[in-house]
Amino acid sequence: MSHFLWKIGGQAGFGVMTTGLSFSKIATKVGYYIFDCFEYPSLIRGGHNTYDVILSSDPVHAIQHEINLLVCLNKETFELHKHRLTKDSIVIYDENSFTPSENNCKMIHLPFKTMLFENKASMVMENNIALGCSLAILNWPYQVLDEMIEQTFADKGASVVALNKKISKLAYDFIVKNHSSFIIHDFPILKKSEPKVVLTGNDAFAYAAIAADCRLYAAYPMTPSSTVLTTLAANAQKTGMVVRHAEDEISVINTALGASTAGVRAACGSSGGGFALMVESVSFAGIAEIPLVIFMSQRPGPATGLPSWTEQGDLLFTVHAGHGEFPKIVLAPGDPYEMYALTVKAFDLADYYQTPVIVLSDKHLSESNMSINHLDLKLLNRAYSPDSGKLIWKANHYQRYADVPDGISPRLVPGYPGQFYQVNSYEHTVDSHTTEDAQERVIQVNKRNRKTQTYLAKHFAMPEIFGDINKSEIVFVSWGSNKGAILEAQKKLTHKGFKTAFIHFTHVFPLNESRIAALLTLKKRYILIENNSQGQFGKLLREQTGVNLKVKILKYSGRQIHVEEIVNYVNAPSFATKRSNVISNEVRNLR
């Protein structure tokens, strides 16, 4: 096996998420690359939680369909996910809880409840039983888990540590003694691997904000953006960053705008519903030319929608957020590595262009972990110094909104003796006084609009292309977190004899019309892939470049796009018989 998919499921509130993250960290510690994702209902207790972890000796970017090891903490886990099992899959269950309805795979009865009862252990310790048996099946030494338990429970006292160790070792020994034939030897410990860290997209944004010298972050908790707030708050004493949990999202963005006006780097964050409340102040930032980074992590709407699931349904809302016309920049990372790099860039762009820069995520990217080489993160931050653009600390005869060729006026930090200017939401003259004069209005609109042309010339980045676009017959076009599934699909399609390329957009607005149009009008079979129902990025491409991508794979069930869904579409006979120059509007809606 080159990949191994481990999955655990159980009732919400019993530590399934903690167990999954622990397995990801253990797999990374023994040398493997991981990618994980988890699903949970918007409930505190009850409902069904699952956690998938895929591991490989090579970088891995998405979850596969086939489950290699399924740990069932209840019957529902087996019933909901048995369609992903094969004859080689291993299933761990406790017959005291349920008996699987079918057993055409490798079944292991592990007496979870008996082990807990005989050792007077609580139900939450099922998690360490799950980890103990999983390590035994992968033939990893128990010592790795022993060390993790020591670190995790050190502050709870020696007796708690000892009991958790005892329970997990019982499970480990149970597999070795009773089911040695099921032990897998394909994934030995990789001793010479590079050190890796396990990061979610939210983690990457938080740490990049620290690296970029953000001095204030304000937010009101809203899934799936909430952990940025908690991560930054946990590190606030070390970093000196002011982290504010405000009363609502209106206060959130205005707090950040106040800090930015005072001369420090500031950011705020939310999901779609919270961002909707921020929109008026996004326009304020546009006319007052205040730098601001906004973290916006999407979930399915409209309204409350599916609060704990994923979708890319807010792209056009984000791009066009705010009344009136003003420049803004929208960046959409595809994985935690890109999240880190683009977040640092977002702070530079916000300062440079004195305008809102939105970092657009979604639940799948925000909450999925990926292992990243420690060295890569160090290289990203090597010799970094903030680019504050035209931020100045002193001036004579200062004009805050001077009409300059690139559209970017010098920005004076307030408080310099003898120099004054206004920062408000009205149209203004070059010296910042409020005006309703027609000619002054035209001057300021034109000045602000020139920022977009300056950005496209100086800082816009073309999409990254994976594969040889000149030799390819099929070209995928997408953005954001779909990146991982498409990269893995390319690998599988290569083995099937297909030549593919993938155009991955991260700088999604504004777009360079001529350069992008040239890339999308080659004689290729283009397939647009999006996690929404209307092909929103396709609409944006048509708006910005005039290019209409007709073939689309769309998914909007609240679940991310899976590798096999892309592969099966391309591999289908109905697709193989069509020629690119005769394809009309064809949309494949995935469940």
XYZ file of C-alpha atoms in Angstrom:
591
model
C 0.000 0.000 0.000
C 1.192 3.544 -0.775
C -1.622 5.215 1.184
C -3.475 4.195 4.318
C -6.848 5.623 5.326
C -7.726 5.429 9.028
C -11.181 6.462 10.169
C -12.874 6.647 13.550
C -16.515 7.441 14.289
C -18.687 7.791 17.351
C -21.137 9.925 19.252
C -20.383 13.642 19.504
C -18.970 14.704 22.859
C -16.839 11.608 23.473
C -13.499 12.784 22.133
C -13.542 11.535 18.532
C -11.902 14.768 17.332
C -9.155 14.573 19.943
C -8.439 10.967 19.004
C -8.250 11.778 15.305
C -5.859 14.664 15.824
C -3.720 12.471 18.088
C -3.499 9.842 15.354
C -2.483 12.501 12.820
C 0.273 13.720 15.124
C 1.500 10.192 15.820
C 1.619 9.362 12.101
C 3.547 12.568 11.468
C 5.914 11.861 14.353
C 6.869 8.468 12.918
C 7.711 10.119 9.613
C 4.618 10.117 7.399
C 2.784 12.857 5.570
C -0.854 13.142 6.546
C -3.998 14.870 5.462
C -7.092 14.684 7.609
C -10.644 15.982 7.775
C -13.492 15.573 10.199
C -17.259 15.836 10.148
C -19.550 16.850 12.962
C -23.092 18.169 13.382
C -23.740 21.563 14.963
C -24.493 19.953 18.337
C -22.614 19.948 21.634
C -23.666 16.382 22.498
C -25.315 13.760 20.352
C -25.062 13.316 16.622
C -22.342 11.502 14.713
C -18.697 12.589 14.602
C -16.056 11.134 12.305
C -12.378 11.744 11.685
C -10.466 10.574 8.557
C -6.671 10.496 8.387
C -4.765 9.448 5.274
C -1.034 8.829 5.561
C 1.694 8.282 2.991
C 5.465 8.450 2.697
C 4.912 11.094 -0.024
C 2.977 14.359 0.376
C -0.765 13.666 0.314
C -3.438 16.287 -0.287
C -6.869 14.662 0.032
C -8.809 11.793 1.568
C -9.393 8.635 -0.489
C -12.727 6.807 -0.662
C -11.566 3.370 0.482
C -11.181 2.924 4.238
C -8.304 0.684 5.295
C -9.024 0.707 9.033
C -12.391 1.704 10.505
C -12.699 2.106 14.285
C -16.386 1.931 15.236
C -17.233 3.377 18.639
C -20.916 2.783 17.875
C -23.175 1.017 15.373
C -23.915 4.178 13.426
C -20.288 4.468 12.364
C -20.397 1.082 10.654
C -23.799 1.578 9.027
C -22.983 5.018 7.632
C -19.563 4.137 6.232
C -19.695 0.454 5.285
C -20.070 1.384 1.601
C -16.438 2.526 1.715
C -15.139 -0.846 2.913
C -13.513 -3.569 0.806
C -12.575 -7.182 1.523
C -9.167 -5.970 2.716
C -10.537 -3.323 5.088
C -10.164 -3.897 8.834
C -13.075 -3.027 11.130
C -12.686 -2.632 14.908
C -15.905 -2.928 16.920
C -17.208 -4.073 20.307
C -19.833 -6.831 20.073
C -21.151 -5.679 23.438
C -22.376 -2.554 21.614
C -23.437 -4.029 18.262
C -22.802 -6.766 15.728
C -22.022 -5.586 12.172
C -24.804 -6.319 9.698
C -22.346 -7.707 7.157
C -18.816 -8.960 7.467
C -17.239 -9.249 4.046
C -14.119 -7.562 5.406
C -11.669 -8.257 8.236
C -13.551 -7.940 11.522
C -11.943 -7.541 14.962
C -14.052 -7.634 18.099
C -12.275 -5.495 20.677
C -13.950 -5.452 24.130
C -13.880 -1.657 24.699
C -16.531 -1.648 27.408
C -15.145 -4.650 29.282
C -11.672 -3.124 29.373
C -13.087 0.129 30.732
C -15.321 -1.592 33.306
C -12.636 -3.917 34.650
C -10.214 -1.024 35.082
C -12.780 1.439 36.463
C -12.068 3.815 33.603
C -14.439 6.425 32.155
C -16.037 6.193 28.711
C -13.822 8.929 27.273
C -10.867 6.557 27.613
C -12.287 4.603 24.686
C -10.145 6.961 22.659
C -6.884 5.563 23.963
C -8.146 2.041 23.355
C -8.762 3.084 19.733
C -5.261 4.517 19.429
C -3.639 1.494 21.082
C -5.209 -1.023 18.732
C -4.544 1.201 15.687
C -0.828 1.454 16.420
C -0.635 -2.305 16.893
C -2.278 -2.942 13.503
C 0.198 -0.595 11.802
C 3.070 -2.330 13.649
C 4.232 0.934 15.217
C 5.920 0.702 18.638
C 3.694 1.378 21.615
C 6.312 3.772 22.992
C 5.130 6.483 20.568
C 1.652 6.471 22.116
C 3.062 6.179 25.610
C 4.999 9.416 25.116
C 1.991 11.232 23.719
C -0.189 10.212 26.684
C 2.526 11.434 29.036
C 2.568 14.846 27.352
C -1.196 15.153 26.921
C -2.253 14.270 30.469
C 0.769 15.495 32.437
C -1.202 18.283 34.112
C -3.961 15.879 35.263
C -1.781 13.934 37.658
C 0.179 10.689 37.709
C -2.836 8.463 38.342
C -4.676 9.708 35.255
C -1.562 9.277 33.118
C -1.033 5.758 34.427
C -4.629 4.668 33.791
C -4.637 6.016 30.233
C -1.388 4.217 29.542
C -2.721 0.988 31.009
C -5.910 1.080 28.915
C -4.104 1.828 25.660
C -1.491 -0.877 26.293
C -4.233 -3.463 26.918
C -5.687 -2.676 23.488
C -2.262 -2.777 21.838
C -1.424 -6.157 23.396
C -4.882 -7.519 22.533
C -4.211 -7.041 18.819
C -0.691 -8.453 18.987
C -1.846 -11.542 20.891
C -5.163 -12.312 19.173
C -4.994 -10.792 15.672
C -1.361 -10.830 14.604
C -2.387 -11.956 11.102
C -4.079 -8.576 10.574
C -0.968 -6.555 11.418
C 0.206 -4.465 8.444
C 3.919 -4.214 7.700
C 3.780 -1.732 4.798
C 4.341 1.385 6.919
C 7.535 1.089 8.969
C 8.843 4.026 10.988
C 10.676 6.483 8.707
C 13.680 7.432 10.809
C 15.356 9.816 8.336
C 12.314 11.915 7.470
C 12.311 15.700 7.748
C 10.596 17.076 10.886
C 7.007 18.057 10.131
C 4.293 20.106 11.749
C 0.563 19.414 11.574
C -1.452 22.520 10.700
C -5.008 23.402 9.762
C -5.740 26.304 7.448
C -6.879 28.304 10.474
C -3.612 27.521 12.278
C -1.659 28.688 9.252
C -3.576 31.983 9.079
C -3.032 32.608 12.795
C 0.702 31.921 12.743
C 1.155 33.898 9.529
C -0.625 36.872 11.112
C 1.900 36.719 13.952
C 4.782 36.475 11.470
C 3.403 39.427 9.487
C 3.441 41.633 12.626
C -0.326 41.883 13.026
C -0.862 43.811 16.274
C -4.646 43.421 16.654
C -7.080 40.667 15.728
C -10.803 41.022 16.447
C -13.498 38.417 15.922
C -16.780 37.050 17.128
C -16.723 33.214 17.165
C -18.378 31.666 14.121
C -17.659 28.219 12.733
C -15.429 27.513 10.860
C -13.301 30.607 11.536
C -13.397 30.429 15.350
C -10.098 28.678 16.057
C -8.126 31.598 14.611
C -9.446 33.644 17.538
C -8.615 30.984 20.137
C -5.151 30.271 18.713
C -4.173 33.937 18.646
C -5.629 34.478 22.121
C -3.621 31.535 23.471
C -0.435 33.150 22.144
C -1.290 36.770 22.951
C 1.009 37.068 25.959
C 3.978 35.800 23.951
C 3.287 37.943 20.875
C 1.916 41.090 22.468
C -0.970 41.054 20.007
C -4.259 42.525 21.176
C -6.886 39.817 20.585
C -10.459 41.009 21.074
C -13.603 38.883 21.281
C -16.065 41.663 20.451
C -19.823 41.737 21.030
C -20.713 41.367 17.338
C -19.183 41.499 13.866
C -19.961 45.207 13.403
C -17.807 45.968 16.411
C -15.220 43.475 15.178
C -14.467 45.231 11.894
C -14.667 48.747 13.324
C -12.236 47.799 16.096
C -9.808 46.548 13.459
C -10.279 49.669 11.328
C -9.552 51.882 14.343
C -6.334 50.014 15.065
C -5.265 50.197 11.436
C -5.973 53.926 11.267
C -3.698 54.370 14.283
C -0.859 52.816 12.281
C -0.635 49.139 13.277
C -1.422 46.091 11.222
C -4.869 44.724 12.057
C -7.185 41.937 10.962
C -10.616 40.532 11.699
C -12.353 37.272 10.856
C -15.688 35.527 10.484
C -17.794 33.287 8.282
C -20.412 34.346 5.733
C -23.150 35.393 8.156
C -20.771 37.463 10.262
C -19.078 38.945 7.214
C -22.512 40.097 6.016
C -22.655 42.363 9.079
C -19.214 43.755 8.261
C -20.029 44.816 4.716
C -20.912 48.472 5.400
C -17.557 48.954 7.070
C -15.794 47.222 4.188
C -17.026 50.155 2.094
C -15.829 52.530 4.806
C -12.350 51.019 4.499
C -12.590 51.487 0.736
C -13.393 55.201 0.738
C -11.243 56.084 3.754
C -8.405 53.988 2.277
C -7.708 52.068 5.483
C -5.616 48.895 5.257
C -7.400 45.823 6.598
C -7.007 42.046 6.327
C -10.264 40.085 6.610
C -10.293 36.335 7.141
C -13.500 34.883 5.686
C -14.087 31.149 6.054
C -17.073 29.858 4.097
C -19.751 27.400 5.130
C -22.975 26.464 3.306
C -25.704 29.126 3.317
C -27.964 30.899 2.896
C -28.670 32.099 6.436
C -27.508 29.565 9.062
C -27.397 26.877 6.369
C -25.163 23.981 7.386
C -23.036 25.550 10.143
C -20.415 22.802 10.432
C -20.031 21.711 6.803
C -18.199 23.056 3.772
C -18.923 24.951 0.553
C -17.521 27.657 -1.726
C -20.768 29.564 -1.996
C -19.580 33.020 -0.878
C -17.061 33.849 -3.602
C -19.168 36.348 -5.537
C -20.545 37.834 -2.319
C -17.003 38.391 -1.072
C -15.717 39.802 -4.351
C -18.597 42.283 -4.637
C -19.012 43.013 -0.909
C -19.619 46.655 -0.137
C -21.773 49.357 -1.668
C -20.228 51.652 -4.235
C -17.104 51.135 -6.300
C -13.713 50.758 -4.688
C -10.728 48.427 -5.061
C -10.348 45.309 -2.983
C -8.190 42.193 -3.290
C -9.357 38.620 -2.684
C -6.884 35.767 -2.153
C -7.964 32.115 -1.895
C -5.345 29.650 -0.573
C -5.682 25.967 -1.465
C -3.871 24.373 1.494
C -2.221 25.386 4.793
C 1.114 26.050 3.066
C -0.525 28.559 0.705
C -2.580 29.949 3.577
C 0.597 30.833 5.435
C 2.309 32.436 2.445
C -0.741 34.339 1.171
C -1.721 35.623 4.611
C 1.685 37.242 5.024
C 1.279 38.666 1.535
C -2.231 39.902 2.397
C -0.886 42.123 5.172
C 1.688 43.602 2.790
C -0.938 44.190 0.096
C -3.359 45.801 2.550
C -0.661 48.248 3.661
C 0.625 48.847 0.152
C -2.770 49.537 -1.457
C -4.504 50.919 1.651
C -7.594 48.835 0.994
C -9.333 45.682 2.268
C -7.646 42.387 1.419
C -9.793 39.321 2.019
C -8.281 35.894 2.644
C -10.997 33.456 1.569
C -11.123 29.996 3.134
C -13.797 27.351 3.720
C -14.527 24.726 6.348
C -12.581 22.007 4.526
C -9.417 24.107 4.402
C -9.938 25.857 7.735
C -10.332 22.698 9.807
C -8.396 19.992 7.930
C -4.861 19.183 9.073
C -1.946 18.728 6.720
C 1.650 17.883 7.545
C 4.152 20.469 6.367
C 7.922 20.250 6.496
C 9.302 22.395 9.283
C 11.956 23.698 6.916
C 9.346 24.903 4.441
C 7.732 27.134 7.058
C 11.121 28.571 8.016
C 11.863 29.339 4.365
C 8.524 31.116 4.012
C 9.439 33.486 6.812
C 13.150 33.849 6.069
C 14.356 37.453 5.977
C 10.787 38.726 5.959
C 10.255 42.391 6.743
C 6.864 44.058 6.357
C 6.272 46.120 3.224
C 4.221 49.025 4.524
C 4.098 50.828 1.201
C 3.632 54.574 1.538
C 3.178 54.634 5.309
C 5.005 57.735 6.594
C 5.695 59.130 10.070
C 6.215 62.815 9.294
C 5.131 65.279 6.620
C 4.813 68.925 5.633
C 1.700 70.351 3.955
C 0.228 66.867 4.073
C -2.549 65.789 1.671
C -4.017 62.472 2.792
C -5.765 61.748 -0.518
C -3.301 63.295 -2.943
C -4.078 62.536 -6.594
C -1.057 60.448 -7.603
C -0.413 58.372 -10.763
C -0.514 54.928 -9.086
C -3.598 55.810 -7.026
C -1.808 55.260 -3.700
C -1.446 58.386 -1.572
C 1.080 58.623 1.264
C -0.484 57.577 4.592
C 0.631 59.550 7.632
C 0.363 57.945 11.050
C -1.900 60.252 13.104
C -0.289 62.432 15.741
C 2.525 64.164 13.883
C 2.649 67.765 15.177
C 1.015 70.367 12.956
C -0.472 67.923 10.417
C -4.155 67.050 10.489
C -6.548 65.045 8.358
C -9.993 63.518 8.596
C -10.855 59.817 8.369
C -14.566 59.428 7.766
C -17.031 57.819 5.396
C -17.726 60.881 3.214
C -16.239 61.689 -0.143
C -13.384 64.105 0.287
C -10.922 66.454 -1.340
C -7.206 65.714 -1.568
C -6.665 67.214 1.894
C -9.454 65.013 3.357
C -12.144 67.637 3.821
C -15.688 66.478 3.087
C -17.004 67.468 -0.343
C -19.948 66.995 -2.691
C -18.261 68.737 -5.607
C -18.634 66.797 -8.865
C -15.084 67.344 -10.085
C -13.534 66.397 -6.747
C -15.662 63.244 -6.730
C -14.369 62.212 -10.161
C -10.774 62.866 -9.115
C -11.065 60.594 -6.053
C -12.936 57.784 -7.837
C -10.351 57.728 -10.607
C -7.521 57.828 -8.089
C -8.891 54.863 -6.137
C -9.605 52.893 -9.305
C -6.002 53.284 -10.463
C -4.978 51.093 -7.527
C -6.431 48.104 -9.358
C -4.292 48.719 -12.429
C -1.234 49.182 -10.229
C -1.993 45.894 -8.451
C -2.455 43.972 -11.716
C 0.868 45.305 -12.969
C 2.908 44.864 -9.775
C 1.433 42.222 -7.455
C -1.127 40.066 -9.245
C 0.101 36.465 -9.472
C -0.935 34.176 -12.281
C -2.413 30.797 -11.314
C -0.048 27.914 -10.687
C -0.181 25.171 -13.306
C 0.281 21.559 -12.217
C 1.204 19.265 -15.097
C 2.280 20.123 -18.643
C -0.482 22.245 -20.137
C 1.039 22.012 -23.613
C 0.950 18.201 -23.631
C -2.307 17.796 -21.728
C -5.636 16.838 -23.255
C -7.700 17.739 -20.186
C -7.253 20.918 -18.137
C -8.900 21.318 -14.730
C -9.653 24.866 -13.602
C -10.368 25.569 -9.963
C -9.565 27.579 -6.857
C -9.243 27.233 -3.102
C -9.479 23.953 -1.224
C -10.391 21.871 -4.287
C -6.655 21.839 -4.953
C -5.952 18.690 -2.925
C -8.593 16.472 -4.537
C -7.574 17.587 -8.027
C -3.866 16.924 -7.412
C -4.640 13.412 -6.178
C -7.035 12.840 -9.101
C -4.274 13.825 -11.521
C -2.062 11.067 -10.101
C -4.765 8.447 -10.592
C -5.636 9.678 -14.089
C -1.975 9.551 -15.113
C -1.942 5.841 -14.201
C -5.000 5.412 -16.415
C -3.243 7.003 -19.386
C -4.776 10.504 -19.273
C -2.644 13.605 -19.740
C -3.950 16.362 -17.509
C -3.045 19.812 -16.284
C -4.524 21.832 -13.473
C -4.819 25.639 -13.386
C -5.039 26.581 -9.708
C -6.093 30.161 -8.911
C -5.141 31.795 -5.619
C -5.399 35.472 -6.646
C -9.085 35.350 -7.540
C -9.918 39.077 -7.667
C -9.197 41.232 -9.530
C -7.999 39.208 -12.528
C -5.696 40.202 -15.377
C -8.018 39.926 -18.368
C -5.578 39.391 -21.225
C -3.166 37.044 -19.453
C -5.920 34.833 -18.018
C -7.943 34.726 -21.236
C -4.891 33.505 -23.157
C -4.446 30.653 -20.686
C -8.083 29.528 -20.933
C -8.549 29.598 -24.710
C -6.114 26.900 -25.807
C -7.404 23.904 -27.737
C -7.958 21.825 -24.613
C -10.832 20.152 -22.791
C -11.369 22.490 -19.867
C -13.289 21.316 -16.790
C -14.281 23.826 -14.115
C -14.468 22.261 -10.638
C -16.222 24.089 -7.803
C -17.777 23.359 -4.427
C -20.987 25.342 -5.118
C -24.117 24.997 -7.244
C -23.705 27.859 -9.719
C -20.088 27.711 -10.808
C -19.338 31.069 -9.195
C -15.696 31.247 -10.210
C -16.764 30.420 -13.761
C -19.104 33.418 -13.620
C -16.281 35.574 -12.271
C -13.984 34.441 -15.085
C -16.642 35.335 -17.639
C -17.171 38.731 -16.000
C -13.469 39.549 -15.779
C -12.100 37.928 -18.949
C -15.007 37.054 -21.237
C -14.100 33.344 -21.139
C -17.009 30.924 -20.630
C -16.011 27.489 -19.335
C -18.880 25.223 -20.331
C -18.038 21.916 -18.664
C -18.432 21.974 -14.890
C -18.183 19.547 -11.985
C -20.154 21.080 -9.129
C -20.841 19.823 -5.614
C -22.984 21.558 -3.015
C -24.104 18.916 -0.515
C -21.998 20.412 2.254
C -19.275 17.854 1.566
C -15.955 18.500 -0.128
C -15.215 17.180 -3.615
C -13.638 13.719 -3.491
C -10.808 12.416 -5.630
C -12.824 9.511 -7.012
C -15.635 11.794 -8.179
C -13.244 13.624 -10.504
C -11.598 10.426 -11.717
C -14.917 8.696 -12.396
C -16.221 11.667 -14.389
C -13.170 11.812 -16.654
C -13.023 8.028 -16.976
C -16.697 7.683 -17.936
C -17.311 6.537 -21.543
C -19.766 9.381 -22.092
C -17.019 11.931 -21.447
C -14.355 10.081 -23.407
C -16.395 10.111 -26.633
C -16.942 13.899 -26.688
C -14.691 16.393 -28.414
C -13.896 19.698 -26.743
C -15.049 21.835 -29.665
C -18.583 20.423 -29.634
C -19.259 20.356 -25.891
C -22.204 22.549 -24.952
C -23.086 23.564 -21.414
C -22.569 20.357 -19.450
C -22.834 20.358 -15.680
C -22.160 17.368 -13.467
C -23.797 17.895 -10.078
C -22.268 15.660 -7.410
C -24.073 14.459 -4.324
